[in-house]
């Protein structure tokens, strides 16, 4: 655990020094300007749109970090040969992979925590300055704790995306890893469509392939409850718990695969 | 117990995308390095030196054969605690300072924070990195990175240290400092296994050497055995040598090489036979004065060139290049 912790802290330090956290500034500017513009819209609709765009921004910013740092995590070590000195130290290759993963997850968590706090602060400000009559038209309160459920599932989803990016980064180039990770993320958001593909195509082979993909690829659409929380619909805690368990199990399997591949690799 | 031991260590790589075929990078290397030795691992480019080092550090896995360090299989985490490694042309995280890098590596060995700081500072002093230690490594020159690389290899006071081309990128002063550092490591009982192209360094530092050519071990042994103190001729320096006397000696085949050092002062290369006293007597009889007479012995460079040429000739006579293993 000690080695994993030190590697993780080093990854976090790298992301800070490579100015990854600057995205938080972009997020804050985007959020404030967006809420100003949307404030001009019809009363009652603006809060839903602000919440929707805020949650989507957290998700997209996190996704960009997860994919574009995740794909370079191991590849950069190998390509720049810094891995030679590192692996000669008393560590297992699995510890390096897990340390890298934990470091990026730490970066993501801190990013998302800051974005969430900024988002709630903006909502609280709007709630404070707005006409109380307008508040009555909102389907859910502005500072709604239920949004945390959506954010928890965004975190789990991004942890899974990070694991997939890291998995590809253990054996392929960043470009290919990015394409594959984004591909899986996109397909994973069409889980229900894949399952029902057989009903709309005549070819049994295509239907079987789609069904196979549905079972093998992660079902990312399950993590998306943004619309429900924005519209004030209940998201049961049990659903959040089970979906999180699904995500954590899936990412554990992906990490086992990443470790297995990385442990057998020759670093020529 | 040997510090390093390899037994028929072999590595094939697969080369070619459309028609993959094995390429023999290292062929059955059997080698023992005793504890406390400074061992020179020599060979031309592409001989398999770095492949061997990577096998010993388990950065790559052998196709067959085995290797041990300090009596344990390579890759064993307990062995890694006792070794250090300087990769060829090292590269480190450019967002860290030299001090931070060494502290990070020290942390991986489990040292407490105060100990990490102290070790990092001491080693950076030792390799000549001064105030620059607070700069990010992206601002370091190649030579400075090499010094940092040597420092990180010693962060745990290793019992065995592997240095891949340690003099690479260093200026003459830096090379001298690293030579002294290697000798200090030897004096405190550390085994140093280093690969180098610079034969003068190997000759100055090593108790034993191995020469690797085309993945094969061409020769290995004590420097004194390899060079064997075989005299291959004599160097005679004389003054007041007349042109006539010199031409006569050359005609008789008594002089194999001539270098004019100054006005009637020459360095003459003499063969083993006839005895140099006999040639000298002839020259003195014609008015020459003896300045010095020294035996000419093989240098490591001579042995190296001979071994490389012999192995290359053998490879050529085998046809297609003995390292390509698949169908041509």
Coordinates of C-alpha atoms in Angstrom, one line a residue:
Chain A
X1 CA 0.0 0.0 0.0
X2 CA 2.9 2.3 0.8
X3 CA 4.2 2.1 -2.8
X4 CA 0.7 2.6 -4.3
X5 CA 0.3 5.7 -2.1
X6 CA 3.6 7.2 -3.2
X7 CA 3.0 6.5 -6.9
X8 CA -0.5 8.0 -6.5
X9 CA 0.7 11.2 -4.9
X10 CA 3.3 11.6 -7.6
X11 CA 0.6 11.3 -10.3
X12 CA -1.4 13.9 -8.5
X13 CA 1.6 16.2 -8.2
X14 CA 2.2 15.7 -12.0
X15 CA -1.4 16.7 -12.8
X16 CA -1.1 19.8 -10.6
X17 CA 2.2 20.9 -12.1
X18 CA 0.9 20.2 -15.6
X19 CA -1.8 22.6 -14.8
X20 CA -4.7 20.1 -15.1
X21 CA -6.5 21.9 -12.3
X22 CA -6.7 25.0 -14.4
X23 CA -9.8 23.4 -15.9
X24 CA -11.6 24.4 -12.7
X25 CA -11.1 28.0 -13.6
X26 CA -12.7 27.3 -17.0
X27 CA -15.5 25.4 -15.3
X28 CA -16.2 28.4 -12.9
X29 CA -16.2 30.9 -15.8
X30 CA -18.4 28.7 -17.9
X31 CA -20.8 28.1 -15.0
X32 CA -21.2 31.8 -14.1
X33 CA -21.6 33.0 -17.7
X34 CA -24.0 30.2 -18.4
X35 CA -26.2 31.0 -15.4
X36 CA -26.2 34.7 -16.4
X37 CA -27.4 33.9 -19.9
X38 CA -30.0 31.4 -18.8
X39 CA -31.3 33.8 -16.2
X40 CA -32.8 35.7 -19.2
X41 CA -35.0 32.7 -20.0
X42 CA -38.5 32.0 -18.9
X43 CA -38.9 31.9 -15.1
X44 CA -39.1 28.3 -13.8
X45 CA -37.2 26.8 -16.7
X46 CA -33.9 28.5 -15.9
X47 CA -33.2 26.4 -12.7
X48 CA -33.7 23.1 -14.5
X49 CA -31.4 24.1 -17.4
X50 CA -28.7 25.5 -15.0
X51 CA -28.8 22.2 -13.0
X52 CA -28.8 20.1 -16.2
X53 CA -25.9 22.0 -17.7
X54 CA -24.0 22.2 -14.4
X55 CA -24.2 18.4 -13.9
X56 CA -23.3 17.8 -17.6
X57 CA -20.3 20.1 -17.2
X58 CA -19.0 18.2 -14.2
X59 CA -19.4 15.0 -16.2
X60 CA -17.7 16.3 -19.3
X61 CA -14.8 18.0 -17.5
X62 CA -14.3 14.8 -15.5
X63 CA -14.5 12.7 -18.7
X64 CA -11.9 14.8 -20.4
X65 CA -9.5 14.4 -17.4
X66 CA -10.2 10.7 -17.1
X67 CA -9.6 9.9 -20.8
X68 CA -6.8 12.3 -21.7
X69 CA -4.7 11.8 -18.7
X70 CA -5.7 8.1 -18.3
X71 CA -4.4 7.2 -21.8
X72 CA -1.0 8.7 -21.1
X73 CA -0.5 7.4 -17.6
X74 CA 1.5 4.3 -18.3
X75 CA 2.3 5.0 -21.9
X76 CA 4.3 8.1 -21.0
X77 CA 6.3 6.2 -18.5
X78 CA 7.3 3.6 -21.1
X79 CA 7.8 6.0 -24.0
X80 CA 10.0 8.4 -22.0
X81 CA 11.8 5.5 -20.4
X82 CA 11.3 6.8 -16.9
X83 CA 9.8 3.4 -16.1
X84 CA 13.3 1.8 -16.2
X85 CA 14.5 3.5 -13.1
X86 CA 11.1 3.2 -11.4
X87 CA 10.7 -0.5 -11.8
X88 CA 14.2 -1.2 -10.5
X89 CA 12.9 0.1 -7.1
X90 CA 11.3 -2.3 -4.7
X91 CA 7.8 -2.4 -6.3
X92 CA 5.6 -4.9 -8.2
X93 CA 4.4 -3.9 -11.6
X94 CA 0.8 -4.3 -10.2
X95 CA 1.6 -1.6 -7.6
X96 CA 2.7 0.8 -10.3
X97 CA -0.5 0.3 -12.3
X98 CA -2.7 0.6 -9.2
X99 CA -0.7 3.6 -7.9
X100 CA -1.2 5.4 -11.3
X101 CA -4.9 4.6 -11.2
X102 CA -5.4 5.8 -7.6
X103 CA -3.4 9.0 -8.5
X104 CA -5.7 9.9 -11.3
X105 CA -8.8 9.0 -9.3
X106 CA -7.5 11.3 -6.6
X107 CA -7.1 14.1 -9.2
X108 CA -10.6 13.4 -10.5
X109 CA -12.1 13.4 -7.0
X110 CA -10.5 16.7 -6.0
X111 CA -11.7 18.2 -9.3
X112 CA -15.2 17.0 -8.9
X113 CA -15.4 18.0 -5.3
X114 CA -14.3 21.6 -6.2
X115 CA -16.7 21.7 -9.1
X116 CA -19.5 20.4 -6.9
X117 CA -18.9 23.0 -4.2
X118 CA -18.8 25.7 -6.9
X119 CA -22.0 24.5 -8.5
X120 CA -23.8 24.3 -5.1
X121 CA -22.5 27.8 -4.3
X122 CA -23.9 29.2 -7.5
X123 CA -27.3 27.5 -6.9
X124 CA -27.4 28.9 -3.4
X125 CA -26.7 32.3 -4.7
X126 CA -29.4 32.1 -7.3
X127 CA -31.8 30.8 -4.7
X128 CA -30.9 33.8 -2.5
X129 CA -31.4 36.5 -5.0
X130 CA -34.4 35.1 -6.9
X131 CA -38.0 36.2 -6.4
X132 CA -39.7 33.7 -3.9
X133 CA -42.6 33.4 -6.3
X134 CA -40.4 32.0 -9.0
X135 CA -39.0 29.4 -6.5
X136 CA -42.5 27.9 -6.3
X137 CA -42.4 26.9 -10.0
X138 CA -39.3 24.8 -9.6
X139 CA -39.8 21.1 -9.5
X140 CA -37.1 20.6 -6.9
X141 CA -35.3 23.1 -4.5
X142 CA -32.3 24.9 -5.9
X143 CA -29.8 23.5 -3.4
X144 CA -31.1 19.9 -3.8
X145 CA -29.1 17.2 -1.9
X146 CA -30.6 14.7 -4.4
X147 CA -28.1 16.0 -7.0
X148 CA -25.4 14.4 -5.0
X149 CA -26.7 11.0 -6.1
X150 CA -26.2 12.0 -9.7
X151 CA -22.7 13.3 -8.8
X152 CA -21.8 10.0 -7.0
X153 CA -22.8 8.1 -10.1
X154 CA -20.8 10.4 -12.3
X155 CA -17.8 9.7 -10.1
X156 CA -18.2 6.0 -10.3
X157 CA -18.7 6.3 -14.1
X158 CA -15.5 8.3 -14.4
X159 CA -13.6 5.9 -12.2
X160 CA -14.6 3.2 -14.7
X161 CA -13.7 5.3 -17.7
X162 CA -10.3 5.9 -16.1
X163 CA -9.8 2.2 -15.6
X164 CA -10.6 1.5 -19.2
X165 CA -8.2 4.3 -20.4
X166 CA -5.5 2.9 -18.2
X167 CA -6.2 -0.6 -19.5
X168 CA -5.6 0.5 -23.1
X169 CA -2.6 2.6 -22.1
X170 CA -0.8 -0.5 -20.8
X171 CA -0.4 -1.8 -24.3
X172 CA -1.3 0.7 -27.0
X173 CA -0.6 4.3 -28.1
X174 CA -2.5 7.3 -26.6
X175 CA -4.3 7.9 -29.9
X176 CA -5.6 4.3 -30.2
X177 CA -6.4 4.3 -26.4
X178 CA -8.4 7.5 -26.8
X179 CA -10.3 6.2 -29.7
X180 CA -11.1 2.9 -28.0
X181 CA -12.0 4.5 -24.7
X182 CA -14.3 7.1 -26.3
X183 CA -15.8 4.3 -28.4
X184 CA -16.6 2.2 -25.4
X185 CA -18.0 5.2 -23.6
X186 CA -20.3 6.1 -26.5
X187 CA -21.5 2.6 -27.1
X188 CA -21.9 2.1 -23.3
X189 CA -24.4 5.0 -23.3
X190 CA -26.6 3.2 -25.8
X191 CA -27.0 0.1 -23.6
X192 CA -30.8 -0.1 -23.9
X193 CA -30.6 0.4 -27.7
X194 CA -28.0 -2.4 -28.0
X195 CA -30.3 -4.8 -26.1
X196 CA -33.2 -4.0 -28.3
X197 CA -31.3 -3.9 -31.5
X198 CA -32.6 -7.4 -32.5
X199 CA -36.1 -5.9 -32.7
X200 CA -35.2 -3.3 -35.4
X201 CA -32.8 -5.3 -37.6
X202 CA -33.6 -8.4 -39.6
X203 CA -30.1 -9.9 -39.4
X204 CA -29.8 -12.4 -36.5
X205 CA -26.0 -12.0 -36.6
X206 CA -26.1 -8.2 -36.1
X207 CA -28.6 -8.7 -33.3
X208 CA -26.4 -11.3 -31.6
X209 CA -23.4 -9.0 -31.9
X210 CA -25.3 -6.1 -30.5
X211 CA -26.6 -8.2 -27.6
X212 CA -23.0 -9.5 -27.0
X213 CA -21.7 -6.0 -26.8
X214 CA -24.5 -5.1 -24.4
X215 CA -23.4 -7.8 -22.1
X216 CA -19.7 -7.3 -22.4
X217 CA -19.3 -3.6 -22.6
X218 CA -20.1 -1.4 -19.5
X219 CA -23.6 0.0 -19.4
X220 CA -22.8 3.7 -18.9
X221 CA -26.4 4.8 -19.4
X222 CA -27.1 3.2 -16.0
X223 CA -25.0 5.9 -14.3
X224 CA -26.9 8.8 -15.9
X225 CA -29.6 10.0 -13.5
X226 CA -29.1 13.7 -14.2
X227 CA -32.5 14.1 -15.9
X228 CA -34.3 12.5 -12.9
X229 CA -32.7 14.6 -10.2
X230 CA -33.1 17.8 -12.3
X231 CA -36.8 17.1 -12.7
X232 CA -37.3 16.3 -9.0
X233 CA -38.0 12.6 -9.7
X234 CA -36.9 10.2 -6.9
X235 CA -33.7 8.2 -7.4
X236 CA -33.8 5.3 -4.9
X237 CA -30.7 5.0 -2.8
X238 CA -30.8 1.2 -3.5
X239 CA -30.4 2.0 -7.2
X240 CA -27.4 4.3 -6.6
X241 CA -25.9 1.6 -4.4
X242 CA -26.4 -1.3 -6.9
X243 CA -25.2 0.8 -9.8
X244 CA -22.1 1.8 -7.9
X245 CA -21.4 -1.8 -7.0
X246 CA -21.8 -2.7 -10.7
X247 CA -19.3 0.0 -11.7
X248 CA -16.8 -0.9 -9.0
X249 CA -16.9 -4.6 -9.9
X250 CA -16.5 -3.8 -13.5
X251 CA -13.6 -1.4 -12.9
X252 CA -11.9 -4.0 -10.6
X253 CA -12.1 -6.5 -13.5
X254 CA -10.6 -4.0 -15.9
X255 CA -7.8 -3.2 -13.5
X256 CA -7.0 -6.9 -13.1
X257 CA -6.8 -7.1 -16.9
X258 CA -4.5 -4.0 -17.0
X259 CA -2.2 -5.5 -14.3
X260 CA -2.1 -8.9 -16.1
X261 CA -1.1 -7.3 -19.4
X262 CA 1.4 -4.8 -17.8
X263 CA 3.0 -7.5 -15.7
X264 CA 3.9 -9.6 -18.8
X265 CA 5.2 -6.8 -20.9
X266 CA 8.7 -6.4 -22.1
X267 CA 10.1 -2.9 -21.9
X268 CA 12.4 -2.9 -24.9
Chain B
X1 CA 27.6 -16.4 -3.1
X2 CA 28.0 -14.5 -6.4
X3 CA 26.6 -11.0 -6.6
X4 CA 25.3 -11.7 -10.1
X5 CA 24.9 -15.1 -11.8
X6 CA 23.4 -15.8 -15.2
X7 CA 22.9 -19.3 -16.6
X8 CA 22.4 -19.7 -20.4
X9 CA 20.4 -16.5 -20.4
X10 CA 18.8 -16.0 -23.8
X11 CA 16.5 -13.4 -25.2
X12 CA 14.7 -13.5 -28.6
X13 CA 12.7 -10.6 -29.8
X14 CA 10.1 -10.7 -32.5
X15 CA 10.9 -8.4 -35.4
X16 CA 8.9 -7.5 -38.5
X17 CA 5.2 -6.7 -38.6
X18 CA 4.0 -8.6 -41.7
X19 CA 6.3 -11.5 -41.3
X20 CA 7.2 -11.7 -37.6
X21 CA 10.4 -13.6 -36.9
X22 CA 12.6 -14.0 -33.9
X23 CA 15.7 -12.0 -33.5
X24 CA 18.4 -13.2 -31.2
X25 CA 19.4 -10.4 -28.8
X26 CA 21.3 -12.5 -26.3
X27 CA 22.4 -16.0 -26.7
X28 CA 23.0 -18.3 -23.7
X29 CA 24.9 -15.8 -21.6
X30 CA 26.6 -17.6 -18.6
X31 CA 28.4 -15.2 -16.3
X32 CA 29.3 -14.9 -12.6
X33 CA 30.3 -11.7 -10.9
X34 CA 31.7 -11.9 -7.4
X35 CA 30.7 -9.6 -4.6
X36 CA 32.8 -6.4 -4.4
X37 CA 33.9 -6.6 -8.0
X38 CA 33.9 -3.8 -10.5
X39 CA 32.8 -5.7 -13.6
X40 CA 33.0 -4.1 -17.0
X41 CA 30.4 -5.3 -19.6
X42 CA 31.8 -4.3 -23.0
X43 CA 30.7 -4.6 -26.5
X44 CA 29.9 -2.7 -29.7
X45 CA 26.5 -1.1 -30.3
X46 CA 23.8 -3.7 -30.5
X47 CA 25.9 -6.4 -28.9
X48 CA 23.2 -7.1 -26.2
X49 CA 24.6 -5.2 -23.2
X50 CA 21.4 -3.2 -22.5
X51 CA 19.3 -6.3 -23.1
X52 CA 21.4 -8.1 -20.5
X53 CA 20.9 -5.3 -18.0
X54 CA 17.2 -5.2 -18.7
X55 CA 17.0 -9.0 -18.1
X56 CA 18.8 -8.6 -14.8
X57 CA 16.4 -5.8 -13.8
X58 CA 13.4 -7.8 -15.1
X59 CA 12.4 -5.0 -17.4
X60 CA 12.2 -7.8 -20.0
X61 CA 11.7 -11.5 -19.5
X62 CA 14.2 -14.1 -20.8
X63 CA 13.2 -16.5 -23.5
X64 CA 15.2 -19.2 -21.6
X65 CA 17.9 -19.4 -19.0
X66 CA 17.9 -17.8 -15.6
X67 CA 19.6 -15.1 -13.7
X68 CA 20.2 -14.4 -10.0
X69 CA 21.3 -11.4 -8.0
X70 CA 22.7 -12.0 -4.5
X71 CA 21.5 -15.6 -4.7
X72 CA 17.8 -14.8 -5.4
X73 CA 15.9 -14.8 -8.7
X74 CA 15.9 -11.4 -10.5
X75 CA 12.7 -9.4 -9.9
X76 CA 12.4 -10.5 -6.3
X77 CA 11.3 -7.4 -4.4
X78 CA 13.7 -8.2 -1.6
X79 CA 16.6 -8.2 -4.1
X80 CA 15.4 -4.8 -5.5
X81 CA 15.9 -3.3 -2.1
X82 CA 19.6 -4.1 -2.3
X83 CA 20.4 -3.0 -5.9
X84 CA 20.6 0.2 -7.8
X85 CA 20.2 0.9 -11.6
X86 CA 21.2 3.7 -13.9
X87 CA 19.5 3.2 -17.2
X88 CA 21.1 4.3 -20.5
X89 CA 20.3 7.9 -21.3
X90 CA 18.1 8.2 -18.2
X91 CA 14.9 10.3 -18.3
X92 CA 12.9 11.3 -15.3
X93 CA 9.8 13.2 -14.5
X94 CA 10.5 16.7 -15.8
X95 CA 7.9 18.3 -13.5
X96 CA 9.9 17.2 -10.4
X97 CA 13.1 18.8 -9.1
X98 CA 16.2 16.7 -8.6
X99 CA 15.7 16.8 -4.8
X100 CA 12.0 15.7 -5.2
X101 CA 12.8 12.9 -7.6
X102 CA 15.4 11.4 -5.2
X103 CA 13.0 11.8 -2.2
X104 CA 10.3 10.1 -4.2
X105 CA 12.5 7.2 -5.0
X106 CA 13.7 7.1 -1.4
X107 CA 10.1 6.9 -0.3
X108 CA 9.6 3.8 -2.4
X109 CA 12.3 2.2 -0.3
X110 CA 10.3 3.1 2.8
X111 CA 12.6 5.7 4.3
X112 CA 11.1 8.2 6.7
X113 CA 10.7 11.8 5.3
X114 CA 13.8 13.2 7.2
X115 CA 15.9 10.3 6.0
X116 CA 14.7 10.8 2.4
X117 CA 15.7 14.5 2.5
X118 CA 19.1 13.7 4.0
X119 CA 19.9 10.9 1.5
X120 CA 18.8 13.0 -1.5
X121 CA 20.9 16.0 -0.4
X122 CA 24.0 13.9 0.3
X123 CA 23.9 12.1 -3.0
X124 CA 23.2 15.2 -5.0
X125 CA 26.3 16.7 -3.3
X126 CA 28.2 13.6 -4.2
X127 CA 27.4 13.8 -7.9
X128 CA 28.0 17.5 -8.1
X129 CA 24.4 18.8 -8.4
X130 CA 24.4 22.1 -6.4
X131 CA 21.8 24.8 -6.3
X132 CA 20.2 23.3 -9.4
X133 CA 18.6 20.6 -7.3
X134 CA 15.7 23.0 -6.8
X135 CA 15.1 23.3 -10.5
X136 CA 12.6 21.2 -12.4
X137 CA 14.4 18.4 -14.3
X138 CA 13.0 19.8 -17.6
X139 CA 15.7 22.5 -17.3
X140 CA 18.5 20.0 -16.8
X141 CA 21.2 19.3 -19.5
X142 CA 22.0 15.7 -20.5
X143 CA 25.1 15.6 -18.3
X144 CA 23.2 16.9 -15.3
X145 CA 20.4 14.3 -15.9
X146 CA 23.1 11.6 -16.0
X147 CA 24.4 12.8 -12.6
X148 CA 20.9 12.7 -11.2
X149 CA 20.6 9.2 -12.7
X150 CA 23.7 8.0 -10.9
X151 CA 22.4 9.6 -7.6
X152 CA 19.1 7.8 -7.8
X153 CA 20.8 4.5 -8.4
X154 CA 22.6 4.9 -5.1
X155 CA 19.6 6.2 -3.0
X156 CA 19.4 2.9 -1.0
X157 CA 23.1 2.3 -0.5
X158 CA 22.9 -0.7 -2.9
X159 CA 25.1 -3.8 -2.5
X160 CA 25.0 -4.2 -6.3
X161 CA 24.7 -1.3 -8.7
X162 CA 24.1 -1.6 -12.4
X163 CA 25.3 1.3 -14.5
X164 CA 24.4 1.4 -18.2
X165 CA 26.9 3.7 -20.0
X166 CA 27.5 5.7 -16.8
X167 CA 30.0 8.1 -18.6
X168 CA 27.6 8.9 -21.4
X169 CA 26.9 12.7 -21.7
X170 CA 29.5 13.7 -19.2
X171 CA 32.3 16.1 -19.7
X172 CA 35.9 15.1 -18.9
X173 CA 35.6 16.5 -15.4
X174 CA 32.3 14.7 -14.8
X175 CA 33.8 11.4 -16.1
X176 CA 36.7 11.8 -13.6
X177 CA 34.3 12.4 -10.8
X178 CA 32.2 9.4 -11.7
X179 CA 35.3 7.2 -12.0
X180 CA 36.2 8.3 -8.4
X181 CA 32.7 7.6 -7.3
X182 CA 32.8 4.0 -8.7
X183 CA 36.1 3.5 -6.9
X184 CA 34.6 4.7 -3.7
X185 CA 31.7 2.3 -4.2
X186 CA 34.2 -0.5 -4.7
X187 CA 36.1 0.5 -1.6
X188 CA 33.0 0.2 0.5
X189 CA 32.3 -3.3 -0.8
X190 CA 29.6 -2.5 -3.4
X191 CA 29.5 -4.6 -6.6
X192 CA 29.5 -2.4 -9.7
X193 CA 28.4 -3.9 -13.0
X194 CA 28.8 -1.4 -15.7
X195 CA 28.4 -1.4 -19.5
X196 CA 30.5 1.0 -21.4
X197 CA 31.9 1.8 -24.8
X198 CA 34.8 3.7 -23.2
X199 CA 37.5 1.1 -22.9
X200 CA 39.8 3.4 -21.0
X201 CA 37.3 3.6 -18.2
X202 CA 36.9 -0.1 -18.1
X203 CA 40.7 -0.6 -18.1
X204 CA 41.1 2.0 -15.3
X205 CA 38.3 0.7 -13.1
X206 CA 37.5 -3.0 -13.6
X207 CA 38.8 -6.0 -12.0
X208 CA 37.1 -8.2 -14.6
X209 CA 35.5 -7.7 -17.9
X210 CA 33.3 -9.5 -20.4
X211 CA 33.1 -8.7 -24.1
X212 CA 29.8 -9.3 -25.8
X213 CA 29.5 -9.4 -29.6
X214 CA 26.3 -10.0 -31.5
X215 CA 24.6 -11.4 -28.5
X216 CA 27.4 -13.9 -27.8
X217 CA 29.9 -13.8 -24.9
X218 CA 33.2 -13.4 -26.8
X219 CA 35.5 -13.4 -23.7
X220 CA 35.3 -12.9 -20.0
X221 CA 37.8 -12.9 -17.2
X222 CA 40.3 -10.9 -15.2
X223 CA 41.7 -7.9 -17.0
X224 CA 45.2 -9.2 -16.2
X225 CA 44.4 -12.6 -17.7
X226 CA 42.8 -11.1 -20.8
X227 CA 45.6 -8.8 -21.4
X228 CA 47.9 -11.5 -20.1
X229 CA 50.8 -9.1 -20.1
X230 CA 51.8 -10.5 -23.4
X231 CA 54.5 -8.4 -25.0
X232 CA 53.8 -7.9 -28.7
X233 CA 56.9 -5.8 -29.3
X234 CA 59.0 -2.9 -28.0
X235 CA 59.0 0.8 -28.2
X236 CA 62.5 2.3 -28.4
X237 CA 63.1 6.0 -28.2
X238 CA 66.5 7.1 -29.4
X239 CA 68.2 10.5 -30.1
X240 CA 71.1 11.4 -32.5
X241 CA 69.8 8.7 -34.9
X242 CA 71.1 9.3 -38.4
X243 CA 69.0 8.7 -41.5
X244 CA 71.5 6.1 -42.7
X245 CA 71.2 4.1 -39.4
X246 CA 67.4 4.3 -39.5
X247 CA 67.2 3.1 -43.1
X248 CA 69.6 0.2 -42.4
X249 CA 67.5 -0.9 -39.5
X250 CA 64.3 -0.7 -41.6
X251 CA 65.9 -2.7 -44.4
X252 CA 66.8 -5.4 -42.0
X253 CA 63.2 -5.6 -40.8
X254 CA 64.1 -4.5 -37.3
X255 CA 61.8 -1.6 -37.3
X256 CA 58.0 -2.1 -37.7
X257 CA 57.0 1.5 -37.1
X258 CA 58.7 4.9 -36.9
X259 CA 57.5 8.2 -35.4
X260 CA 59.7 11.2 -35.6
X261 CA 59.6 13.1 -32.3
X262 CA 62.1 15.9 -33.1
X263 CA 65.5 16.6 -34.7
X264 CA 67.1 13.2 -35.0
X265 CA 64.9 11.9 -32.2
X266 CA 62.7 8.9 -33.0
X267 CA 60.2 6.5 -31.4
X268 CA 60.8 3.1 -33.1
X269 CA 58.5 0.1 -32.9
X270 CA 60.5 -3.1 -32.8
X271 CA 59.3 -6.7 -33.3
X272 CA 59.6 -9.3 -30.5
X273 CA 62.6 -10.9 -32.3
X274 CA 65.5 -10.3 -32.6
X275 CA 66.0 -9.1 -29.0
X276 CA 65.8 -5.3 -28.7
X277 CA 69.3 -5.2 -27.1
X278 CA 70.8 -6.5 -30.3
X279 CA 69.0 -3.8 -32.4
X280 CA 69.9 -1.2 -29.9
X281 CA 73.5 -2.2 -29.9
X282 CA 73.6 -1.8 -33.7
X283 CA 72.1 1.7 -33.5
X284 CA 74.4 2.8 -30.7
X285 CA 77.3 1.7 -32.7
X286 CA 76.2 4.2 -35.4
X287 CA 76.1 7.1 -32.8
X288 CA 72.5 6.9 -31.6
X289 CA 71.7 7.5 -27.9
X290 CA 69.2 5.5 -25.9
X291 CA 66.3 7.5 -24.4
X292 CA 63.8 4.8 -23.3
X293 CA 63.0 1.2 -24.1
X294 CA 59.5 -0.1 -23.1
X295 CA 57.6 -3.3 -23.9
X296 CA 54.5 -2.9 -26.0
X297 CA 51.5 -4.8 -24.4
X298 CA 48.0 -5.3 -25.6
X299 CA 45.5 -2.7 -24.5
X300 CA 41.9 -3.5 -23.8
X301 CA 41.1 -1.8 -27.0
X302 CA 43.4 -4.2 -28.9
X303 CA 41.6 -7.2 -27.4
X304 CA 38.2 -5.6 -28.0
X305 CA 38.9 -4.9 -31.6
X306 CA 40.3 -8.4 -32.1
X307 CA 37.3 -10.1 -30.5
X308 CA 34.8 -8.0 -32.4
X309 CA 36.5 -8.7 -35.7
X310 CA 36.8 -12.4 -35.0
X311 CA 33.1 -12.8 -34.1
X312 CA 32.0 -10.6 -37.0
X313 CA 34.1 -12.8 -39.4
X314 CA 32.5 -15.9 -37.9
X315 CA 29.1 -14.4 -38.3
X316 CA 29.8 -13.5 -41.9
X317 CA 31.1 -17.0 -42.7
X318 CA 27.9 -18.4 -41.3
X319 CA 26.1 -16.5 -44.0
X320 CA 22.9 -14.6 -43.5
X321 CA 23.8 -13.1 -40.1
X322 CA 23.7 -15.5 -37.2
X323 CA 21.2 -13.4 -35.2
X324 CA 18.3 -13.6 -37.5
X325 CA 16.7 -16.9 -36.5
X326 CA 13.7 -17.4 -38.6
X327 CA 13.6 -18.2 -42.3
X328 CA 15.2 -15.4 -44.3

